[in-house]
Amino acid sequence: MDKLQIVLILAFFLTYCNTQIRYCAPELCPSGVHIACQNQNRLFSPDCKAPRHLVNITRFKNLIVYNHNLYRHRVASGSMKRFRPAERMTTMLWDDELAYLAALNSITCKMEHDECRNTWRFKYSGQNLARRYSKPNIYTPRDIIVASIDGWFNEYKITTMADIRNYQSSSRMIGHFTVMMNDKNNRVGCALTKHSPHGGAEYYFACNYASTNVINKPVYKEGRAASKCTTGTNHLFSGLCRSYEPIDVNRWF
């Protein structure tokens, strides 16, 4: 049994083995096949070249959540002149189920979004992907994680308030940033796979979110920063509502 199977079975499968049939339920995915239904044996794709493994990123969970919330706060608080503040943007927390499904994407070793990654709690789950290759390997897992999140955030440079107010399909690459800024996104879970094509090292980093962008809907509602938070504000990030702000991630405005 290779490292992938050990990690997935011990860290994730024991938690979600009872929901496998439910992942394959057609009502969970109105179009397309669920990622967990496509890979029921939790095996690496042939595109992942040995040696390969699913990186243990447990020690980076707090970093991932912190960096997401830091960037959300910068936008929501109004400290970035490009964007109006958000009236009710939630604090993100880590979610193991989202991380499990992100792992199933990362072990495909392809920069391709899943046809479906929804869960019964998160019926419109969003996703960000990143890839980095080097020969020889000069990156650590932490390098990949930080650079990926930074890269997604840096799409703010080509995003406008018009995009925030009424999200539209665009040829501009703004989807990563806008998913990060979705005001309902209170959960995130990520995974990192490393494999060895062409004598080098290539990393695939995937993050799944509670919610996603929806055409003709706002990414967040603008207003005085955190003015509509019903639970108060995060003690570290005053532009964000507290982590237990009651948000229905499956309901749109």
mmCIF file of C-alpha atoms in Angstrom:
data_model
loop_
_atom_site.group_PDB
_atom_site.id
_atom_site.type_symbol
_atom_site.label_atom_id
_atom_site.label_comp_id
_atom_site.label_asym_id
_atom_site.label_seq_id
_atom_site.Cartn_x
_atom_site.Cartn_y
_atom_site.Cartn_z
ATOM 1 C CA MET A 1 0.000 0.000 0.000
ATOM 2 C CA ASP A 2 1.534 3.351 -1.040
ATOM 3 C CA LYS A 3 1.653 6.522 1.024
ATOM 4 C CA LEU A 4 -1.375 7.978 -0.714
ATOM 5 C CA GLN A 5 -3.620 5.121 0.318
ATOM 6 C CA ILE A 6 -2.301 5.180 3.883
ATOM 7 C CA VAL A 7 -2.874 8.908 4.307
ATOM 8 C CA LEU A 8 -6.274 9.010 2.652
ATOM 9 C CA ILE A 9 -7.623 5.933 4.359
ATOM 10 C CA LEU A 10 -6.383 6.787 7.832
ATOM 11 C CA ALA A 11 -6.826 10.556 7.798
ATOM 12 C CA PHE A 12 -9.974 10.934 5.723
ATOM 13 C CA PHE A 13 -11.699 7.728 4.733
ATOM 14 C CA LEU A 14 -12.527 6.643 8.262
ATOM 15 C CA THR A 15 -14.396 9.907 8.701
ATOM 16 C CA TYR A 16 -16.331 9.843 5.452
ATOM 17 C CA CYS A 17 -16.663 6.173 4.520
ATOM 18 C CA ASN A 18 -20.327 6.209 5.468
ATOM 19 C CA THR A 19 -21.070 9.017 3.021
ATOM 20 C CA GLN A 20 -19.593 7.485 -0.147
ATOM 21 C CA ILE A 21 -22.961 6.365 -1.487
ATOM 22 C CA ARG A 22 -24.376 9.792 -0.707
ATOM 23 C CA TYR A 23 -21.598 11.478 -2.693
ATOM 24 C CA CYS A 24 -22.822 9.508 -5.698
ATOM 25 C CA ALA A 25 -26.430 10.598 -5.212
ATOM 26 C CA PRO A 26 -27.564 12.349 -8.422
ATOM 27 C CA GLU A 27 -29.350 15.123 -6.541
ATOM 28 C CA LEU A 28 -26.010 16.274 -5.093
ATOM 29 C CA CYS A 29 -24.654 17.009 -8.576
ATOM 30 C CA PRO A 30 -27.220 18.466 -10.997
ATOM 31 C CA SER A 31 -24.621 18.150 -13.766
ATOM 32 C CA GLY A 32 -21.468 16.057 -13.900
ATOM 33 C CA VAL A 33 -20.049 13.287 -11.741
ATOM 34 C CA HIS A 34 -18.896 13.879 -8.175
ATOM 35 C CA ILE A 35 -15.123 13.681 -7.668
ATOM 36 C CA ALA A 36 -15.571 11.157 -4.843
ATOM 37 C CA CYS A 37 -17.731 8.998 -7.088
ATOM 38 C CA GLN A 38 -15.156 9.076 -9.895
ATOM 39 C CA ASN A 39 -12.322 7.821 -7.681
ATOM 40 C CA GLN A 40 -13.894 5.472 -5.170
ATOM 41 C CA ASN A 41 -10.592 3.640 -4.575
ATOM 42 C CA ARG A 42 -8.725 6.867 -3.729
ATOM 43 C CA LEU A 43 -5.892 6.094 -6.138
ATOM 44 C CA PHE A 44 -3.374 8.365 -7.821
ATOM 45 C CA SER A 45 -4.065 9.221 -11.435
ATOM 46 C CA PRO A 46 -1.579 7.762 -13.962
ATOM 47 C CA ASP A 47 -0.632 11.397 -14.602
ATOM 48 C CA CYS A 48 1.027 11.462 -11.168
ATOM 49 C CA LYS A 49 4.563 10.238 -11.746
ATOM 50 C CA ALA A 50 6.456 8.271 -9.091
ATOM 51 C CA PRO A 51 7.773 9.014 -6.590
ATOM 52 C CA ARG A 52 4.556 10.733 -5.568
ATOM 53 C CA HIS A 53 2.711 11.413 -2.361
ATOM 54 C CA LEU A 54 -0.048 13.402 -0.760
ATOM 55 C CA VAL A 55 1.784 15.912 1.420
ATOM 56 C CA ASN A 56 0.787 16.041 5.075
ATOM 57 C CA ILE A 57 -0.207 19.689 5.493
ATOM 58 C CA THR A 58 -1.681 19.374 8.982
ATOM 59 C CA ARG A 59 0.891 21.809 10.363
ATOM 60 C CA PHE A 60 -0.117 24.364 7.717
ATOM 61 C CA LYS A 61 -3.868 24.399 8.388
ATOM 62 C CA ASN A 62 -3.655 27.481 10.588
ATOM 63 C CA LEU A 63 -1.446 29.241 8.036
ATOM 64 C CA ILE A 64 -3.925 28.554 5.231
ATOM 65 C CA VAL A 65 -6.871 29.802 7.262
ATOM 66 C CA TYR A 66 -4.965 32.821 8.584
ATOM 67 C CA ASN A 67 -3.804 33.961 5.151
ATOM 68 C CA HIS A 68 -7.296 33.621 3.710
ATOM 69 C CA ASN A 69 -8.782 35.629 6.569
ATOM 70 C CA LEU A 70 -6.036 38.249 6.394
ATOM 71 C CA TYR A 71 -6.768 38.906 2.737
ATOM 72 C CA ARG A 72 -10.527 38.834 3.313
ATOM 73 C CA HIS A 73 -10.087 41.397 6.084
ATOM 74 C CA ARG A 74 -8.024 43.681 3.871
ATOM 75 C CA VAL A 75 -10.857 43.838 1.354
ATOM 76 C CA ALA A 76 -13.805 43.736 3.769
ATOM 77 C CA SER A 77 -12.419 46.478 6.007
ATOM 78 C CA GLY A 78 -12.104 48.908 3.120
ATOM 79 C CA SER A 79 -8.341 49.252 3.535
ATOM 80 C CA MET A 80 -7.858 48.569 -0.180
ATOM 81 C CA LYS A 81 -8.943 51.680 -2.079
ATOM 82 C CA ARG A 82 -9.916 49.588 -5.079
ATOM 83 C CA PHE A 83 -12.818 47.978 -3.219
ATOM 84 C CA ARG A 84 -15.737 49.122 -1.116
ATOM 85 C CA PRO A 85 -15.944 47.521 2.352
ATOM 86 C CA ALA A 86 -18.165 44.501 2.991
ATOM 87 C CA GLU A 87 -21.079 44.728 5.392
ATOM 88 C CA ARG A 88 -21.061 41.060 6.432
ATOM 89 C CA MET A 89 -18.060 38.977 5.373
ATOM 90 C CA THR A 90 -17.526 35.883 7.488
ATOM 91 C CA THR A 91 -14.388 34.485 9.081
ATOM 92 C CA MET A 92 -13.154 31.261 7.484
ATOM 93 C CA LEU A 93 -12.490 28.070 9.429
ATOM 94 C CA TRP A 94 -10.876 24.796 8.340
ATOM 95 C CA ASP A 95 -13.129 21.966 7.174
ATOM 96 C CA ASP A 96 -11.872 18.377 6.939
ATOM 97 C CA GLU A 97 -14.509 17.232 4.472
ATOM 98 C CA LEU A 98 -13.614 19.991 2.032
ATOM 99 C CA ALA A 99 -9.942 19.055 2.495
ATOM 100 C CA TYR A 100 -10.745 15.406 1.739
ATOM 101 C CA LEU A 101 -12.453 16.322 -1.524
ATOM 102 C CA ALA A 102 -9.633 18.732 -2.403
ATOM 103 C CA ALA A 103 -7.227 15.811 -1.957
ATOM 104 C CA LEU A 104 -9.154 13.783 -4.514
ATOM 105 C CA ASN A 105 -8.620 16.602 -6.992
ATOM 106 C CA SER A 106 -4.935 17.077 -6.205
ATOM 107 C CA ILE A 107 -4.137 13.379 -6.772
ATOM 108 C CA THR A 108 -5.281 13.678 -10.378
ATOM 109 C CA CYS A 109 -2.156 15.774 -11.031
ATOM 110 C CA LYS A 110 -4.149 17.871 -13.489
ATOM 111 C CA MET A 111 -5.051 21.548 -13.406
ATOM 112 C CA GLU A 112 -8.700 20.744 -13.966
ATOM 113 C CA HIS A 113 -11.667 21.621 -11.792
ATOM 114 C CA ASP A 114 -13.935 18.810 -10.674
ATOM 115 C CA GLU A 115 -17.234 18.387 -12.460
ATOM 116 C CA CYS A 116 -18.769 18.389 -8.978
ATOM 117 C CA ARG A 117 -17.422 18.631 -5.430
ATOM 118 C CA ASN A 118 -20.604 19.508 -3.546
ATOM 119 C CA THR A 119 -21.427 18.141 -0.122
ATOM 120 C CA TRP A 120 -24.700 17.897 1.742
ATOM 121 C CA ARG A 121 -23.620 20.882 3.845
ATOM 122 C CA PHE A 122 -22.084 22.856 0.990
ATOM 123 C CA LYS A 123 -24.216 22.433 -2.110
ATOM 124 C CA TYR A 124 -22.408 25.036 -4.230
ATOM 125 C CA SER A 125 -18.814 24.365 -3.244
ATOM 126 C CA GLY A 126 -16.100 26.503 -4.831
ATOM 127 C CA GLN A 127 -12.532 25.556 -5.717
ATOM 128 C CA ASN A 128 -9.136 27.131 -6.377
ATOM 129 C CA LEU A 129 -6.233 25.256 -7.967
ATOM 130 C CA ALA A 130 -2.522 25.975 -8.360
ATOM 131 C CA ARG A 131 0.489 24.164 -9.809
ATOM 132 C CA ARG A 132 4.224 24.720 -9.556
ATOM 133 C CA TYR A 133 7.140 22.817 -11.128
ATOM 134 C CA SER A 134 10.872 23.043 -10.572
ATOM 135 C CA LYS A 135 13.973 21.082 -11.529
ATOM 136 C CA PRO A 136 15.719 20.602 -9.209
ATOM 137 C CA ASN A 137 13.154 20.963 -6.443
ATOM 138 C CA ILE A 138 13.698 24.309 -4.746
ATOM 139 C CA TYR A 139 10.343 24.621 -3.002
ATOM 140 C CA THR A 140 9.024 23.528 0.365
ATOM 141 C CA PRO A 141 5.334 22.732 0.929
ATOM 142 C CA ARG A 142 5.055 26.002 2.817
ATOM 143 C CA ASP A 143 6.472 27.886 -0.177
ATOM 144 C CA ILE A 144 3.842 26.346 -2.445
ATOM 145 C CA ILE A 145 0.956 27.082 -0.098
ATOM 146 C CA VAL A 146 1.907 30.714 0.510
ATOM 147 C CA ALA A 147 2.696 31.422 -3.150
ATOM 148 C CA SER A 148 -0.570 29.836 -4.301
ATOM 149 C CA ILE A 149 -2.761 31.855 -1.953
ATOM 150 C CA ASP A 150 -0.805 35.018 -2.759
ATOM 151 C CA GLY A 151 -1.227 34.348 -6.469
ATOM 152 C CA TRP A 152 -4.980 33.901 -6.156
ATOM 153 C CA PHE A 153 -5.271 37.092 -4.142
ATOM 154 C CA ASN A 154 -3.185 39.078 -6.612
ATOM 155 C CA GLU A 155 -5.981 38.786 -9.138
ATOM 156 C CA TYR A 156 -7.432 41.780 -7.284
ATOM 157 C CA LYS A 157 -5.301 43.904 -9.608
ATOM 158 C CA ILE A 158 -7.631 43.157 -12.520
ATOM 159 C CA THR A 159 -10.864 42.919 -10.500
ATOM 160 C CA THR A 160 -13.254 45.862 -10.210
ATOM 161 C CA MET A 161 -16.170 46.750 -7.968
ATOM 162 C CA ALA A 162 -18.402 46.076 -10.968
ATOM 163 C CA ASP A 163 -17.212 42.458 -10.792
ATOM 164 C CA ILE A 164 -17.926 42.373 -7.068
ATOM 165 C CA ARG A 165 -21.414 43.842 -7.391
ATOM 166 C CA ASN A 166 -22.530 41.585 -10.220
ATOM 167 C CA TYR A 167 -20.287 38.623 -10.938
ATOM 168 C CA GLN A 168 -20.063 37.653 -14.602
ATOM 169 C CA SER A 169 -18.165 35.090 -16.608
ATOM 170 C CA SER A 170 -15.031 36.856 -17.819
ATOM 171 C CA SER A 171 -11.977 36.237 -19.959
ATOM 172 C CA ARG A 172 -10.019 37.950 -17.189
ATOM 173 C CA MET A 173 -8.638 35.581 -14.566
ATOM 174 C CA ILE A 174 -10.486 36.839 -11.478
ATOM 175 C CA GLY A 175 -12.280 33.698 -10.302
ATOM 176 C CA HIS A 176 -9.677 32.703 -7.712
ATOM 177 C CA PHE A 177 -9.719 36.088 -6.005
ATOM 178 C CA THR A 178 -13.487 36.418 -6.059
ATOM 179 C CA VAL A 179 -14.034 32.976 -4.538
ATOM 180 C CA MET A 180 -11.632 33.952 -1.758
ATOM 181 C CA MET A 181 -13.700 37.114 -1.214
ATOM 182 C CA ASN A 182 -17.137 35.493 -1.330
ATOM 183 C CA ASP A 183 -18.743 36.834 1.828
ATOM 184 C CA LYS A 184 -20.494 33.553 2.657
ATOM 185 C CA ASN A 185 -17.331 31.455 2.464
ATOM 186 C CA ASN A 186 -16.967 30.424 6.095
ATOM 187 C CA ARG A 187 -15.118 27.143 5.459
ATOM 188 C CA VAL A 188 -12.035 26.073 3.516
ATOM 189 C CA GLY A 189 -10.171 22.784 3.161
ATOM 190 C CA CYS A 190 -7.028 22.201 1.102
ATOM 191 C CA ALA A 191 -4.666 19.460 -0.062
ATOM 192 C CA LEU A 192 -1.227 19.273 -1.663
ATOM 193 C CA THR A 193 0.192 16.527 -3.892
ATOM 194 C CA LYS A 194 3.810 16.229 -5.002
ATOM 195 C CA HIS A 195 4.934 14.066 -7.913
ATOM 196 C CA SER A 196 8.057 13.764 -10.074
ATOM 197 C CA PRO A 197 7.620 14.326 -13.827
ATOM 198 C CA HIS A 198 10.648 14.770 -16.100
ATOM 199 C CA GLY A 199 13.113 14.413 -13.239
ATOM 200 C CA GLY A 200 11.737 17.420 -11.387
ATOM 201 C CA ALA A 201 9.187 18.129 -8.681
ATOM 202 C CA GLU A 202 5.658 19.302 -9.382
ATOM 203 C CA TYR A 203 3.097 20.309 -6.776
ATOM 204 C CA TYR A 204 -0.679 20.455 -7.135
ATOM 205 C CA PHE A 205 -2.449 22.546 -4.504
ATOM 206 C CA ALA A 206 -6.247 22.520 -4.266
ATOM 207 C CA CYS A 207 -8.557 24.402 -1.919
ATOM 208 C CA ASN A 208 -12.295 23.779 -1.719
ATOM 209 C CA TYR A 209 -14.698 26.315 -0.248
ATOM 210 C CA ALA A 210 -18.160 26.332 1.270
ATOM 211 C CA SER A 211 -19.526 28.420 -1.585
ATOM 212 C CA THR A 212 -18.657 29.661 -5.053
ATOM 213 C CA ASN A 213 -19.273 32.552 -7.420
ATOM 214 C CA VAL A 214 -22.699 32.716 -9.048
ATOM 215 C CA ILE A 215 -23.399 34.603 -12.255
ATOM 216 C CA ASN A 216 -25.487 37.764 -11.753
ATOM 217 C CA LYS A 217 -24.983 37.677 -7.972
ATOM 218 C CA PRO A 218 -22.665 39.826 -5.832
ATOM 219 C CA VAL A 219 -19.417 38.390 -4.508
ATOM 220 C CA TYR A 220 -20.139 40.346 -1.343
ATOM 221 C CA LYS A 221 -22.563 43.067 -0.319
ATOM 222 C CA GLU A 222 -20.918 46.424 0.149
ATOM 223 C CA GLY A 223 -21.638 48.651 3.116
ATOM 224 C CA ARG A 224 -19.997 49.930 6.271
ATOM 225 C CA ALA A 225 -17.425 47.310 7.277
ATOM 226 C CA ALA A 226 -18.941 44.500 9.373
ATOM 227 C CA SER A 227 -22.043 46.617 10.024
ATOM 228 C CA LYS A 228 -24.419 43.697 9.423
ATOM 229 C CA CYS A 229 -22.511 41.135 11.524
ATOM 230 C CA THR A 230 -24.961 39.769 14.097
ATOM 231 C CA THR A 231 -22.295 38.174 16.310
ATOM 232 C CA GLY A 232 -19.755 40.978 16.405
ATOM 233 C CA THR A 233 -16.366 41.085 14.720
ATOM 234 C CA ASN A 234 -13.323 38.835 14.705
ATOM 235 C CA HIS A 235 -10.857 39.923 17.423
ATOM 236 C CA LEU A 236 -7.941 39.752 14.961
ATOM 237 C CA PHE A 237 -9.714 40.923 11.819
ATOM 238 C CA SER A 238 -12.203 43.675 12.560
ATOM 239 C CA GLY A 239 -13.469 43.675 8.980
ATOM 240 C CA LEU A 240 -14.837 40.146 9.387
ATOM 241 C CA CYS A 241 -17.751 38.738 11.344
ATOM 242 C CA ARG A 242 -16.956 36.191 14.014
ATOM 243 C CA SER A 243 -16.461 32.582 12.961
ATOM 244 C CA TYR A 244 -19.875 31.528 14.253
ATOM 245 C CA GLU A 245 -21.820 34.141 12.288
ATOM 246 C CA PRO A 246 -25.007 32.324 11.160
ATOM 247 C CA ILE A 247 -24.726 32.182 7.373
ATOM 248 C CA ASP A 248 -26.740 30.013 4.998
ATOM 249 C CA VAL A 249 -24.090 29.138 2.427
ATOM 250 C CA ASN A 250 -26.687 27.429 0.233
ATOM 251 C CA ARG A 251 -28.955 30.439 -0.132
ATOM 252 C CA TRP A 252 -28.356 33.296 -2.548
ATOM 253 C CA PHE A 253 -29.538 36.869 -2.225
#
